[in-house]
Coordinates of C-alpha atoms and ligand atoms in Angstrom, one line a residue:
M6 CA 57.9 -2.8 28.1
H7 CA 58.6 0.9 27.9
D8 CA 59.8 3.4 25.3
K9 CA 58.6 1.3 22.5
L10 CA 56.6 4.0 20.8
V11 CA 59.5 5.3 18.7
D12 CA 59.2 6.8 15.2
N13 CA 61.6 6.9 12.4
Y14 CA 62.8 10.4 13.5
G15 CA 63.8 8.9 16.9
R16 CA 61.0 10.6 18.8
I17 CA 59.5 8.7 21.7
A18 CA 55.8 9.1 22.6
K19 CA 55.0 9.4 26.3
K20 CA 51.7 11.5 26.2
L21 CA 48.4 10.3 25.0
R22 CA 45.5 12.6 24.2
I23 CA 42.1 10.9 24.3
S24 CA 39.2 12.6 22.6
V25 CA 36.0 11.2 24.2
T26 CA 33.5 12.9 21.9
D27 CA 33.4 15.0 18.8
R28 CA 30.4 16.9 20.0
C29 CA 30.5 20.3 21.7
N30 CA 28.3 22.8 23.5
M31 CA 30.2 25.7 21.8
S32 CA 31.0 26.3 18.1
C33 CA 34.3 28.1 18.1
V34 CA 35.0 29.9 14.8
Y35 CA 38.5 28.3 14.6
C36 CA 37.4 24.8 15.4
M37 CA 33.8 23.7 14.5
P38 CA 32.5 23.3 10.9
T39 CA 29.9 25.9 10.2
N40 CA 27.8 23.7 7.9
N41 CA 27.3 20.0 6.8
M42 CA 28.0 19.1 10.4
K43 CA 28.1 15.3 10.7
W44 CA 28.6 14.0 14.3
F45 CA 29.8 10.5 14.8
E46 CA 27.0 8.0 15.4
H47 CA 26.8 6.6 19.0
N48 CA 27.9 3.1 17.9
Q49 CA 31.0 4.7 16.2
I50 CA 32.2 6.1 19.5
L51 CA 34.5 4.0 21.7
T52 CA 32.9 2.8 25.0
F53 CA 34.8 3.5 28.2
T54 CA 35.7 -0.2 28.4
E55 CA 37.3 0.1 24.9
I56 CA 39.1 3.3 25.7
V57 CA 40.6 1.8 28.9
R58 CA 41.7 -1.3 27.0
L59 CA 43.5 0.7 24.3
T60 CA 45.0 3.0 27.0
S61 CA 46.4 0.0 28.9
I62 CA 48.0 -1.3 25.7
L63 CA 49.5 2.1 25.0
V64 CA 50.7 2.5 28.6
D65 CA 52.4 -0.9 28.3
L66 CA 54.2 0.5 25.3
G67 CA 55.4 3.6 27.2
V68 CA 52.7 6.2 27.6
E69 CA 52.8 7.9 31.0
K70 CA 50.6 10.9 30.8
I71 CA 47.0 11.2 29.6
R72 CA 45.0 14.3 28.6
I73 CA 41.2 13.9 28.2
T74 CA 39.7 16.2 25.6
G75 CA 36.9 16.4 23.0
G76 CA 34.9 18.1 21.4
E77 CA 33.8 19.1 24.8
P78 CA 34.8 16.2 27.1
L79 CA 32.4 17.2 29.9
I80 CA 29.3 16.5 27.8
R81 CA 30.2 12.8 27.9
P82 CA 28.1 11.4 30.8
R83 CA 30.0 10.0 33.8
L84 CA 33.4 11.1 32.5
E85 CA 34.7 10.8 36.1
N86 CA 34.2 7.0 35.8
L87 CA 36.6 6.9 32.8
I88 CA 39.1 9.0 34.6
G89 CA 38.9 6.8 37.7
A90 CA 39.4 3.7 35.5
I91 CA 42.4 5.1 33.7
N92 CA 43.9 6.2 37.0
M93 CA 43.9 2.6 38.0
I94 CA 46.2 1.5 35.1
P95 CA 49.6 0.7 36.5
G96 CA 52.2 3.1 35.0
I97 CA 49.9 6.2 34.6
K98 CA 51.6 9.2 36.1
H99 CA 49.3 12.0 35.4
I100 CA 45.7 12.7 34.1
D101 CA 44.8 16.1 32.7
L102 CA 41.6 17.5 31.1
T103 CA 41.1 20.2 28.5
T104 CA 37.7 21.8 28.7
N105 CA 35.8 24.9 27.6
G106 CA 34.8 25.2 31.3
L107 CA 31.0 25.7 30.7
L108 CA 30.1 22.5 32.6
L109 CA 33.1 22.3 34.8
K110 CA 31.8 24.0 38.0
G111 CA 29.3 21.3 38.9
K112 CA 31.8 18.5 38.1
V113 CA 35.0 19.6 39.8
S114 CA 34.7 17.6 43.0
Q115 CA 33.9 14.2 41.2
L116 CA 36.6 14.8 38.7
S117 CA 39.3 15.5 41.3
S118 CA 38.3 12.6 43.5
S119 CA 38.5 10.3 40.5
G120 CA 42.2 11.2 40.0
L121 CA 42.3 14.4 37.8
V122 CA 45.1 16.6 38.9
S123 CA 45.1 19.5 36.4
V124 CA 42.8 21.2 34.0
N125 CA 43.3 23.5 31.0
I126 CA 40.4 25.8 30.6
S127 CA 39.9 27.5 27.2
L128 CA 38.9 31.2 27.2
D129 CA 39.4 33.5 24.3
S130 CA 37.8 36.7 25.5
F131 CA 36.7 38.4 28.7
K132 CA 34.1 40.4 26.7
E133 CA 30.7 38.6 26.5
N134 CA 29.9 40.0 23.0
K135 CA 33.3 39.0 21.6
F136 CA 33.2 35.7 23.4
K137 CA 29.9 35.0 21.7
M138 CA 31.2 36.0 18.3
M139 CA 34.1 33.5 18.7
S140 CA 32.3 30.6 20.4
G141 CA 28.7 30.9 19.4
V142 CA 27.4 31.0 23.0
T143 CA 27.5 33.3 26.1
G144 CA 29.2 32.2 29.3
V145 CA 32.3 34.2 30.3
D146 CA 31.0 34.5 33.9
K147 CA 30.3 30.8 34.1
I148 CA 33.8 30.0 32.9
I149 CA 35.4 32.4 35.4
N150 CA 33.4 30.7 38.1
S151 CA 34.6 27.3 36.9
I152 CA 38.2 28.5 37.0
Q153 CA 37.7 29.6 40.7
H154 CA 36.0 26.3 41.7
A155 CA 38.7 24.2 40.0
R156 CA 41.4 26.2 41.9
D157 CA 39.5 25.9 45.2
A158 CA 39.4 22.1 44.7
G159 CA 43.2 22.1 44.4
L160 CA 43.4 21.4 40.7
D161 CA 46.3 22.9 38.8
V162 CA 44.6 25.3 36.4
K163 CA 46.0 26.8 33.2
I164 CA 44.1 29.0 30.7
N165 CA 44.3 28.4 26.9
T166 CA 43.7 31.3 24.6
V167 CA 43.7 31.0 20.8
V168 CA 44.7 34.4 19.4
I169 CA 43.3 35.3 16.0
R170 CA 44.3 38.6 14.3
G171 CA 41.5 41.1 14.2
W172 CA 39.3 39.0 16.6
N173 CA 40.9 39.0 20.0
D174 CA 44.5 40.2 19.7
D175 CA 43.3 43.4 21.4
E176 CA 42.8 41.3 24.6
I177 CA 46.4 39.9 24.8
V178 CA 47.3 42.6 27.3
D179 CA 44.2 41.9 29.4
F180 CA 45.0 38.2 29.5
A181 CA 48.6 38.9 30.4
M182 CA 47.4 41.1 33.3
F183 CA 45.0 38.3 34.3
A184 CA 48.0 36.0 34.5
R185 CA 49.8 38.5 36.7
E186 CA 46.9 39.2 39.0
S187 CA 45.5 35.7 39.3
G188 CA 48.8 33.7 39.5
L189 CA 47.4 31.4 36.8
T190 CA 49.4 30.5 33.7
V191 CA 47.9 31.8 30.5
R192 CA 49.0 30.1 27.4
F193 CA 48.5 31.9 24.0
I194 CA 48.1 29.5 21.1
E195 CA 48.8 30.4 17.5
F196 CA 45.9 29.7 15.2
M197 CA 46.4 26.3 13.4
P198 CA 44.8 25.2 10.1
L199 CA 42.6 22.6 12.0
D200 CA 39.5 24.6 11.5
G201 CA 36.3 22.9 10.4
S202 CA 35.0 26.2 8.9
G203 CA 37.8 26.8 6.3
I204 CA 38.5 30.3 7.6
W205 CA 42.2 29.7 8.3
K206 CA 44.8 31.9 6.5
T207 CA 48.3 33.0 7.3
D208 CA 47.1 36.6 7.8
L209 CA 45.0 35.5 10.8
V210 CA 47.9 33.9 12.6
Y211 CA 49.1 36.3 15.3
S212 CA 52.6 35.3 16.0
K213 CA 54.4 34.6 19.3
R214 CA 56.8 37.4 18.5
E215 CA 54.0 39.9 18.0
M216 CA 52.3 38.8 21.2
I217 CA 55.5 39.3 23.2
Q218 CA 56.0 42.7 21.6
R219 CA 52.5 43.8 22.6
I220 CA 53.0 42.7 26.2
N221 CA 56.4 44.3 26.4
T222 CA 55.1 47.6 25.1
N223 CA 51.9 47.8 27.2
I224 CA 52.8 46.2 30.5
G225 CA 56.6 45.5 30.8
E226 CA 59.3 43.2 29.6
I227 CA 58.7 39.4 29.7
V228 CA 61.6 37.0 29.7
P229 CA 61.9 33.2 29.1
I230 CA 61.9 31.1 32.3
N231 CA 63.0 27.5 32.8
N232 CA 61.3 25.7 30.0
D233 CA 60.5 22.0 29.8
S234 CA 61.6 21.0 26.3
S235 CA 59.0 18.2 26.2
E236 CA 56.2 20.9 26.4
P237 CA 55.1 22.9 23.3
A238 CA 54.5 26.0 25.5
R239 CA 57.4 28.4 25.8
L240 CA 57.0 30.0 29.2
Y241 CA 57.8 33.6 30.0
S242 CA 57.5 35.8 33.1
F243 CA 57.7 39.5 33.9
L244 CA 61.1 40.8 35.2
D245 CA 59.7 40.9 38.8
G246 CA 58.8 37.2 38.5
I247 CA 55.1 37.8 38.8
G248 CA 52.9 36.3 36.1
T249 CA 53.6 33.2 34.0
I250 CA 52.7 33.4 30.3
G251 CA 53.1 30.6 27.8
F252 CA 53.1 30.7 24.0
I253 CA 52.3 27.8 21.8
P254 CA 53.9 28.9 18.5
S255 CA 52.8 26.0 16.4
I256 CA 53.1 28.0 13.2
T257 CA 56.1 30.2 13.7
E258 CA 58.2 27.9 15.9
P259 CA 56.9 24.4 15.5
F260 CA 57.6 21.8 18.2
C261 CA 57.6 18.8 15.9
S262 CA 61.2 17.7 16.5
K263 CA 60.5 17.2 20.2
C264 CA 56.9 15.9 19.8
D265 CA 56.1 13.1 22.4
R266 CA 52.4 13.0 21.7
I267 CA 50.0 10.5 20.2
R268 CA 46.2 10.7 20.0
L269 CA 43.1 8.5 20.2
T270 CA 40.0 9.9 18.6
S271 CA 36.5 9.2 20.0
D272 CA 35.7 7.0 16.9
G273 CA 38.8 4.9 17.7
R274 CA 41.4 6.1 15.3
F275 CA 45.1 6.3 16.4
L276 CA 46.8 9.5 15.2
T277 CA 50.6 9.8 15.5
C278 CA 50.4 13.5 14.5
L279 CA 47.8 16.2 14.7
F280 CA 48.0 16.5 10.9
E281 CA 47.5 12.8 10.1
N282 CA 44.2 12.0 8.5
P283 CA 42.4 9.7 8.9
G284 CA 45.0 7.8 11.0
Y285 CA 44.8 4.2 11.9
D286 CA 41.6 2.3 12.7
L287 CA 42.1 0.7 16.1
K288 CA 38.3 0.3 16.7
A289 CA 38.0 -2.1 13.8
L290 CA 40.7 -4.3 15.2
L291 CA 39.3 -4.1 18.7
R292 CA 35.7 -5.0 17.6
D293 CA 37.0 -7.8 15.3
G294 CA 38.3 -9.5 18.5
A295 CA 42.0 -8.9 18.0
P296 CA 44.1 -9.9 21.0
D297 CA 46.3 -7.2 22.7
E298 CA 49.5 -8.4 21.0
E299 CA 48.0 -7.9 17.6
I300 CA 46.8 -4.4 18.5
S301 CA 50.2 -3.6 20.0
R302 CA 52.0 -4.7 16.8
F303 CA 49.6 -2.5 14.7
I304 CA 50.3 0.5 16.9
L305 CA 54.0 0.0 16.7
E306 CA 53.9 -0.3 12.9
S307 CA 51.8 2.9 12.7
M308 CA 54.1 4.7 15.1
S309 CA 57.1 4.0 12.9
K310 CA 55.3 5.9 10.1
K311 CA 54.7 9.1 12.2
P312 CA 55.1 12.0 9.8
E313 CA 57.6 14.8 10.4
G314 CA 54.7 17.1 11.2
I315 CA 53.5 20.7 10.5
I316 CA 57.2 21.7 10.2
K317 CA 57.3 19.8 6.9
L318 CA 54.0 21.4 5.7
I319 CA 55.4 24.8 6.4
R320 CA 58.7 24.0 4.7
T321 CA 56.9 22.7 1.6
N322 CA 54.5 25.6 1.6
S323 CA 51.6 23.2 2.1
L324 CA 49.5 24.9 4.8
R325 CA 45.9 25.4 3.9
P326 CA 42.6 25.6 5.8
K327 CA 40.9 22.4 7.2
L328 CA 44.0 20.2 7.2
N329 CA 42.3 18.3 9.9
L330 CA 39.3 18.7 12.2
M331 CA 40.3 19.9 15.7
H332 CA 36.9 19.0 17.2
T333 CA 37.5 15.3 16.4
I334 CA 41.0 15.3 17.7
G335 CA 40.9 17.6 20.7
G336 CA 44.2 19.5 20.5
Ligands
SAM14 N1 36.4 21.7 24.1 C1 37.6 21.8 24.8 C2 38.2 23.1 24.8 O1 37.8 24.0 24.0 O2 39.1 23.4 25.7 C3 38.6 20.7 24.4 C4 38.8 20.5 22.9 S1 39.5 21.9 22.1 C5 39.6 21.2 20.4 C6 41.2 21.8 22.7 C7 42.0 23.1 22.5 O3 42.2 23.3 21.1 C8 41.3 24.3 23.0 O4 42.2 25.1 23.8 C9 41.1 25.1 21.7 O5 41.1 26.5 22.0 C10 42.2 24.7 20.8 N2 41.9 24.8 19.4 C11 40.8 24.5 18.7 N3 40.9 24.8 17.4 C12 42.2 25.3 17.3 C13 42.9 25.8 16.1 N4 42.4 25.8 14.9 N5 44.1 26.3 16.3 C14 44.7 26.3 17.6 N6 44.1 25.9 18.7 C15 42.8 25.4 18.5
SF4_15 FE1 34.2 23.1 21.3 FE2 36.6 23.3 22.2 FE3 36.2 23.3 19.6 FE4 35.5 25.4 21.0 S1 37.6 24.6 20.7 S2 34.3 24.3 19.4 S3 34.9 24.5 22.9 S4 35.8 21.6 20.9

């Protein structure tokens, strides 16, 4: 029962992102709504048992890799229990986590013993005042500490940096130097219109091309290295081979034609695309007592309707702010 999750464009889903909460201990300018904040109620959120059941069904349909995300996933109590349970599902090859890193340091050992193998830690600035402007809180030192702890525990660590023109593009060179000096992959992400605050506009998107130019001019030339075409990040390295830098050019070079991802939101919706809203209500089926076969059928039917993606929104000039809420989807 594999490779069943095929859409009408022939794309096959292998990777599932599970958002375990819409809540967060930060309020990043490019992610969280600034007013009229309405969190999901507790009874709207899937329990771990429900998440594991839906994940098993999806694994049976061909999913191999899981990424746990949020909101901030580490504010969900006993997350390691969920990771441990997912790790037991036959067919799972890999479990990753995306976190802002604030709470990671104290949880690293439980997470890695429960089966977590890698972690993406988000960090948009090394400067505390800039970091606070972008995330609403202080904590650069805490995050750097978490990065070190995660490495020491043997987790594969990558850094995610969303670049916004006029906010943190002046730190691209610092982050590229950090990649060189630390040996960690830093991935620069173009700003997508998934902002709850409505601030997104084309002018704020700092493109992959501009980032490369900035690094080339200030440090030295970077060149593409062996890229995995199923990953949205385009990887580069300096000519001496030291320092790996990734770019996720969602706006200027969308990855849609190779997309192998699907998503489960914390309130139990199935999203076949980041830009699908509201998606398909799996929780209702689950809580109505539907058997696995019926849930599978519903998933396959939804999957066949997977939209082309942001590439179509760009082609039809339909990009605008708040196309979806990143804090409910998790990236
Ligand atoms: N709270 C965790 C974190 O920040 O890493 C996990 C959830 S967060 C929504 C997942 C990733 O999405 C983070 O790396 C974040 O920087 C990125 N992100 C959030 N809003 C974005 C946007 N509008 N455009 C591009 N990336 C965004
Ligand atoms: Fe929270 Fe992550 Fe969104 Fe920032 S990007 S507000 S840390 S969910």
